[in-house]
Short mmCIF file of C-alpha atoms in Angstrom, two decimals:
data_model
loop_
_atom_site.label_atom_id
_atom_site.label_comp_id
_atom_site.label_asym_id
_atom_site.label_seq_id
_atom_site.Cartn_x
_atom_site.Cartn_y
_atom_site.Cartn_z
CA MET A 1 -15.33 14.31 -9.29
CA THR A 2 -18.92 13.12 -8.89
CA ASP A 3 -20.37 9.71 -8.17
CA SER A 4 -21.36 9.54 -11.84
CA ALA A 5 -17.72 8.81 -12.64
CA ILE A 6 -17.66 5.92 -10.18
CA ASP A 7 -18.82 2.47 -11.23
CA THR A 8 -20.94 1.20 -8.33
CA SER A 9 -22.15 -1.90 -10.16
CA VAL A 10 -18.92 -3.88 -9.65
CA PRO A 11 -17.12 -4.35 -6.33
CA HIS A 12 -13.83 -2.51 -6.05
CA SER A 13 -10.90 -3.70 -3.94
CA ALA A 14 -10.14 -0.24 -2.50
CA ARG A 15 -13.72 0.18 -1.32
CA ILE A 16 -13.88 -3.37 0.07
CA TRP A 17 -10.61 -2.75 1.91
CA ASN A 18 -12.12 0.46 3.30
CA TYR A 19 -15.13 -1.55 4.50
CA TRP A 20 -12.91 -4.12 6.23
CA LEU A 21 -11.04 -1.30 7.98
CA GLY A 22 -14.33 0.05 9.32
CA GLY A 23 -14.65 2.94 6.85
CA THR A 24 -17.78 4.30 5.22
CA ASP A 25 -16.53 5.05 1.70
CA ASN A 26 -18.07 2.00 0.08
CA TYR A 27 -21.26 0.86 -1.62
CA PRO A 28 -23.69 -2.04 -1.12
CA VAL A 29 -21.96 -4.03 -3.86
CA ASP A 30 -18.66 -3.66 -1.99
CA ARG A 31 -20.15 -4.62 1.36
CA GLU A 32 -21.81 -7.64 -0.22
CA ALA A 33 -18.51 -8.76 -1.76
CA GLY A 34 -16.67 -8.04 1.48
CA ASP A 35 -19.16 -10.07 3.50
CA ALA A 36 -18.99 -12.95 1.02
CA TYR A 37 -15.19 -12.91 1.32
CA THR A 38 -15.20 -12.85 5.12
CA ALA A 39 -17.72 -15.71 5.14
CA LEU A 40 -15.07 -17.80 3.38
CA PHE A 41 -12.11 -16.31 5.23
CA PRO A 42 -12.81 -14.20 8.35
CA GLY A 43 -9.06 -13.65 8.74
CA ILE A 44 -9.05 -11.08 5.93
CA VAL A 45 -9.98 -8.37 8.45
CA THR A 46 -6.89 -9.24 10.48
CA ILE A 47 -4.80 -9.05 7.31
CA ALA A 48 -6.26 -5.65 6.35
CA ARG A 49 -5.63 -4.19 9.77
CA GLY A 50 -2.24 -5.87 10.02
CA SER A 51 -1.25 -4.26 6.73
CA ARG A 52 -2.28 -0.85 8.04
CA GLY A 53 -0.27 -1.37 11.21
CA PHE A 54 2.78 -2.42 9.21
CA LEU A 55 2.55 0.74 7.11
CA ARG A 56 2.32 2.93 10.21
CA ARG A 57 5.36 1.29 11.80
CA ALA A 58 7.38 1.41 8.57
CA ILE A 59 6.64 5.10 8.03
CA THR A 60 7.53 5.80 11.65
CA HIS A 61 10.88 4.03 11.20
CA LEU A 62 11.59 5.89 7.97
CA VAL A 63 10.98 9.29 9.53
CA ALA A 64 12.30 8.80 13.06
CA GLU A 65 15.26 6.52 12.37
CA ALA A 66 16.16 6.82 8.67
CA GLY A 67 15.57 10.58 8.40
CA ILE A 68 13.32 10.33 5.33
CA ARG A 69 11.22 13.42 4.64
CA GLN A 70 9.75 12.56 1.22
CA PHE A 71 7.23 9.84 0.38
CA LEU A 72 5.78 8.60 -2.90
CA ASP A 73 2.76 6.47 -1.96
CA VAL A 74 1.51 4.69 -5.09
CA GLY A 75 -1.83 2.90 -4.93
CA THR A 76 -2.76 4.66 -1.73
CA GLY A 77 -6.41 3.58 -1.73
CA LEU A 78 -9.18 5.36 0.09
CA PRO A 79 -8.26 7.62 3.01
CA THR A 80 -8.51 5.95 6.41
CA ALA A 81 -7.02 6.64 9.82
CA GLN A 82 -3.25 7.17 10.02
CA ASN A 83 -2.55 7.94 6.39
CA THR A 84 1.10 8.27 5.37
CA HIS A 85 1.20 12.05 5.70
CA GLU A 86 -0.44 11.97 9.13
CA VAL A 87 2.12 9.49 10.48
CA ALA A 88 5.10 11.24 8.87
CA GLN A 89 4.13 14.82 9.65
CA ARG A 90 3.29 14.00 13.25
CA ILE A 91 7.00 13.24 13.71
CA ALA A 92 8.49 15.64 11.12
CA PRO A 93 6.02 18.38 10.09
CA GLU A 94 8.20 19.31 7.10
CA SER A 95 7.61 15.94 5.42
CA ARG A 96 6.32 15.99 1.85
CA ILE A 97 4.02 13.29 0.48
CA VAL A 98 2.65 12.52 -2.97
CA TYR A 99 -0.25 10.08 -3.17
CA VAL A 100 -0.97 8.26 -6.44
CA ASP A 101 -4.07 6.26 -7.37
CA ASN A 102 -6.18 5.61 -10.47
CA ASP A 103 -9.53 5.10 -8.74
CA PRO A 104 -12.11 7.88 -9.35
CA MET A 105 -13.46 7.35 -5.84
CA VAL A 106 -10.03 7.97 -4.33
CA LEU A 107 -9.83 11.13 -6.42
CA ALA A 108 -13.22 12.20 -5.08
CA HIS A 109 -11.90 11.89 -1.54
CA ALA A 110 -8.40 13.17 -2.23
CA ARG A 111 -8.97 16.37 -0.27
CA THR A 112 -8.75 14.21 2.88
CA LEU A 113 -5.19 13.37 1.81
CA LEU A 114 -4.23 17.00 1.33
CA THR A 115 -4.47 18.24 4.92
CA SER A 116 -0.77 18.98 5.20
CA THR A 117 1.02 20.81 7.95
CA PRO A 118 2.08 24.35 6.96
CA GLU A 119 5.73 23.25 7.02
CA GLY A 120 5.24 20.29 4.70
CA ALA A 121 3.21 19.45 1.61
CA THR A 122 0.87 16.80 0.27
CA ALA A 123 -0.34 16.27 -3.29
CA TYR A 124 -2.58 13.79 -5.08
CA LEU A 125 -1.83 12.47 -8.56
CA HIS A 126 -4.53 10.64 -10.50
CA ALA A 127 -2.32 8.15 -12.35
CA ASP A 128 -1.60 4.45 -12.73
CA LEU A 129 1.29 2.40 -11.40
CA THR A 130 1.70 0.96 -14.90
CA ASP A 131 2.70 4.41 -16.19
CA PRO A 132 5.82 5.06 -14.07
CA ASP A 133 7.00 7.94 -16.24
CA ARG A 134 3.82 9.87 -15.54
CA VAL A 135 3.99 8.95 -11.85
CA LEU A 136 7.54 10.28 -11.57
CA ALA A 137 6.86 13.44 -13.57
CA GLY A 138 3.84 14.24 -11.41
CA ALA A 139 5.67 13.46 -8.19
CA ALA A 140 8.52 15.78 -9.17
CA GLU A 141 6.14 18.73 -8.97
CA THR A 142 6.01 18.29 -5.19
CA LEU A 143 9.06 16.20 -4.30
CA ASP A 144 12.73 16.81 -4.99
CA LEU A 145 13.59 13.45 -6.52
CA GLY A 146 17.27 14.26 -6.17
CA ARG A 147 16.84 13.76 -2.41
CA PRO A 148 16.18 10.45 -0.63
CA THR A 149 12.57 9.40 -1.02
CA ALA A 150 10.54 6.44 0.23
CA LEU A 151 8.51 4.61 -2.39
CA VAL A 152 5.48 2.99 -0.74
CA LEU A 153 3.65 0.18 -2.58
CA SER A 154 1.06 -1.25 -0.21
CA ASN A 155 -1.25 -3.93 -1.61
CA ILE A 156 -0.92 -2.60 -5.14
CA LEU A 157 1.57 -4.90 -6.89
CA GLY A 158 -0.88 -7.80 -6.68
CA HIS A 159 -3.05 -5.94 -9.19
CA VAL A 160 -0.32 -6.36 -11.80
CA ALA A 161 -1.10 -9.69 -13.45
CA GLU A 162 2.45 -10.82 -14.24
CA HIS A 163 5.10 -10.89 -11.53
CA HIS A 164 7.91 -10.00 -13.94
CA GLU A 165 5.99 -6.88 -14.97
CA ALA A 166 5.43 -5.91 -11.34
CA ARG A 167 9.15 -6.29 -10.66
CA SER A 168 9.96 -4.19 -13.72
CA LEU A 169 7.70 -1.39 -12.49
CA VAL A 170 9.37 -1.41 -9.08
CA THR A 171 12.79 -1.34 -10.71
CA ARG A 172 11.88 1.60 -12.95
CA LEU A 173 10.51 3.65 -10.08
CA MET A 174 13.45 2.93 -7.78
CA ALA A 175 15.94 3.68 -10.56
CA ALA A 176 14.68 7.27 -10.57
CA LEU A 177 15.38 7.71 -6.85
CA PRO A 178 18.81 8.47 -5.39
CA SER A 179 20.98 6.50 -2.99
CA ASP A 180 19.57 6.29 0.55
CA SER A 181 16.02 6.11 -0.78
CA TYR A 182 13.79 3.31 0.48
CA LEU A 183 11.30 0.81 -0.88
CA CYS A 184 8.37 -0.26 1.32
CA VAL A 185 6.21 -3.12 0.00
CA ASP A 186 3.52 -5.32 1.46
CA ASP A 187 1.23 -7.70 -0.42
CA GLY A 188 -0.92 -10.75 0.05
CA SER A 189 1.19 -13.90 0.09
CA ARG A 190 0.55 -17.34 -1.40
CA GLY A 191 1.71 -20.54 0.25
CA ILE A 192 0.79 -19.55 3.82
CA ASP A 193 -2.96 -20.04 4.22
CA PRO A 194 -4.94 -22.22 1.79
CA VAL A 195 -8.28 -20.88 3.08
CA PHE A 196 -7.17 -17.35 2.18
CA GLU A 197 -6.07 -18.53 -1.23
CA ARG A 198 -9.43 -20.16 -1.96
CA ALA A 199 -11.25 -16.99 -0.90
CA GLN A 200 -9.00 -14.81 -3.06
CA ASP A 201 -9.36 -17.11 -6.07
CA ALA A 202 -13.15 -16.98 -5.68
CA TYR A 203 -13.00 -13.18 -5.49
CA ASN A 204 -10.88 -13.04 -8.64
CA ASP A 205 -13.45 -15.20 -10.43
CA SER A 206 -16.33 -12.93 -9.37
CA GLY A 207 -15.78 -10.30 -12.05
CA ALA A 208 -14.00 -7.86 -9.72
CA VAL A 209 -10.56 -6.51 -10.61
CA PRO A 210 -8.24 -9.45 -9.79
CA TYR A 211 -5.62 -9.30 -7.06
CA ASN A 212 -2.84 -11.85 -7.47
CA LEU A 213 -1.25 -13.35 -4.40
CA ARG A 214 2.53 -13.80 -4.63
CA THR A 215 4.82 -16.27 -2.94
CA VAL A 216 7.13 -14.94 -0.23
CA ASP A 217 10.07 -15.42 -2.61
CA GLU A 218 8.29 -13.33 -5.24
CA ILE A 219 7.61 -10.54 -2.75
CA THR A 220 11.22 -10.70 -1.58
CA ALA A 221 12.38 -10.35 -5.19
CA TYR A 222 11.02 -6.79 -5.27
CA PHE A 223 13.92 -5.88 -2.98
CA ASP A 224 16.68 -7.30 -5.20
CA ASP A 225 19.80 -5.08 -5.17
CA LEU A 226 18.51 -3.23 -2.09
CA GLU A 227 19.53 -3.56 1.56
CA LEU A 228 16.71 -5.06 3.60
CA VAL A 229 16.02 -3.55 6.99
CA GLU A 230 15.71 -6.12 9.79
CA PRO A 231 13.76 -8.35 10.16
CA GLY A 232 13.54 -8.63 6.36
CA VAL A 233 10.43 -9.81 4.54
CA VAL A 234 8.08 -11.25 7.15
CA PRO A 235 4.35 -11.43 7.91
CA VAL A 236 3.25 -7.82 8.36
CA THR A 237 2.14 -8.51 11.90
CA ARG A 238 5.70 -9.54 12.75
CA TRP A 239 7.53 -6.58 11.23
CA ARG A 240 8.81 -4.68 14.28
CA PRO A 241 5.66 -5.06 16.38
CA GLU A 242 5.17 -2.66 19.26
CA PRO A 243 6.78 -3.92 22.50
CA ASP A 244 3.42 -4.16 24.25
CA ASP A 245 1.67 -5.97 21.37
CA PRO A 246 0.47 -9.50 22.14
CA ALA A 247 2.34 -12.25 20.32
CA PRO A 248 1.46 -11.48 16.68
CA GLU A 249 -0.06 -14.26 14.63
CA VAL A 250 1.32 -15.27 11.23
CA VAL A 251 -0.83 -13.87 8.42
CA ALA A 252 -0.67 -14.35 4.67
CA GLU A 253 0.47 -10.81 4.04
CA HIS A 254 4.21 -10.19 3.84
CA GLY A 255 6.07 -6.94 3.83
CA GLY A 256 9.50 -5.43 4.08
CA LEU A 257 11.52 -2.25 3.92
CA ALA A 258 14.85 -1.79 2.14
CA ARG A 259 17.39 0.95 1.45
CA LYS A 260 18.88 1.75 -1.93
CA PRO A 261 22.69 1.74 -1.57
#
């Protein structure tokens, strides 16, 4: 994959997110959009890093406490520090991970996501969340979908315009996974921080690919018919923070983890 396949004329959320996390896989148009966003809402950097911390803690719980050894990470975004396979395989080297994204730039950097331990496996699938059949068929080449698997959807469902469609996609993917599988979701939340909402609405109006904030109730609805792990759906900074973390602030990004009975 070459840069010629990557549209650098329009800001892209994955590249902006990478910029906010301190990465280098972004372009001037992304940095400009990211700076314009932070000028309106500096707290977005805290949200981005809080989301990453939530994912690390959730993966750690899944491997160390729930015994999960298979992960389907859809909408993975650009590689950064502590990717899913790095967190999982550090604890259980035999863990197997499939990453899914539809961004050509993620594809161009996918080799960073494929540095598996010899005991485990990682794979990258260039596909779209809105085509769950293709996602599942591709994942089955690396994962045994008859065994418990964790479906990870981090800051991806907001790209689905209609909430009912996003819920349907989650339901279809989870239906293909067996009992004792898990769903891990975090997304930007509406109704918490009006400054964040104004910044996100301005971003959506800029011509970039929109990202739709959901209410906490809408995010919680993704876990219908599943068993939420304590403390439920909460601000990502408050989902099982490390004991030595300072008192975590409330951010407009909610996440949760739940088991399929």
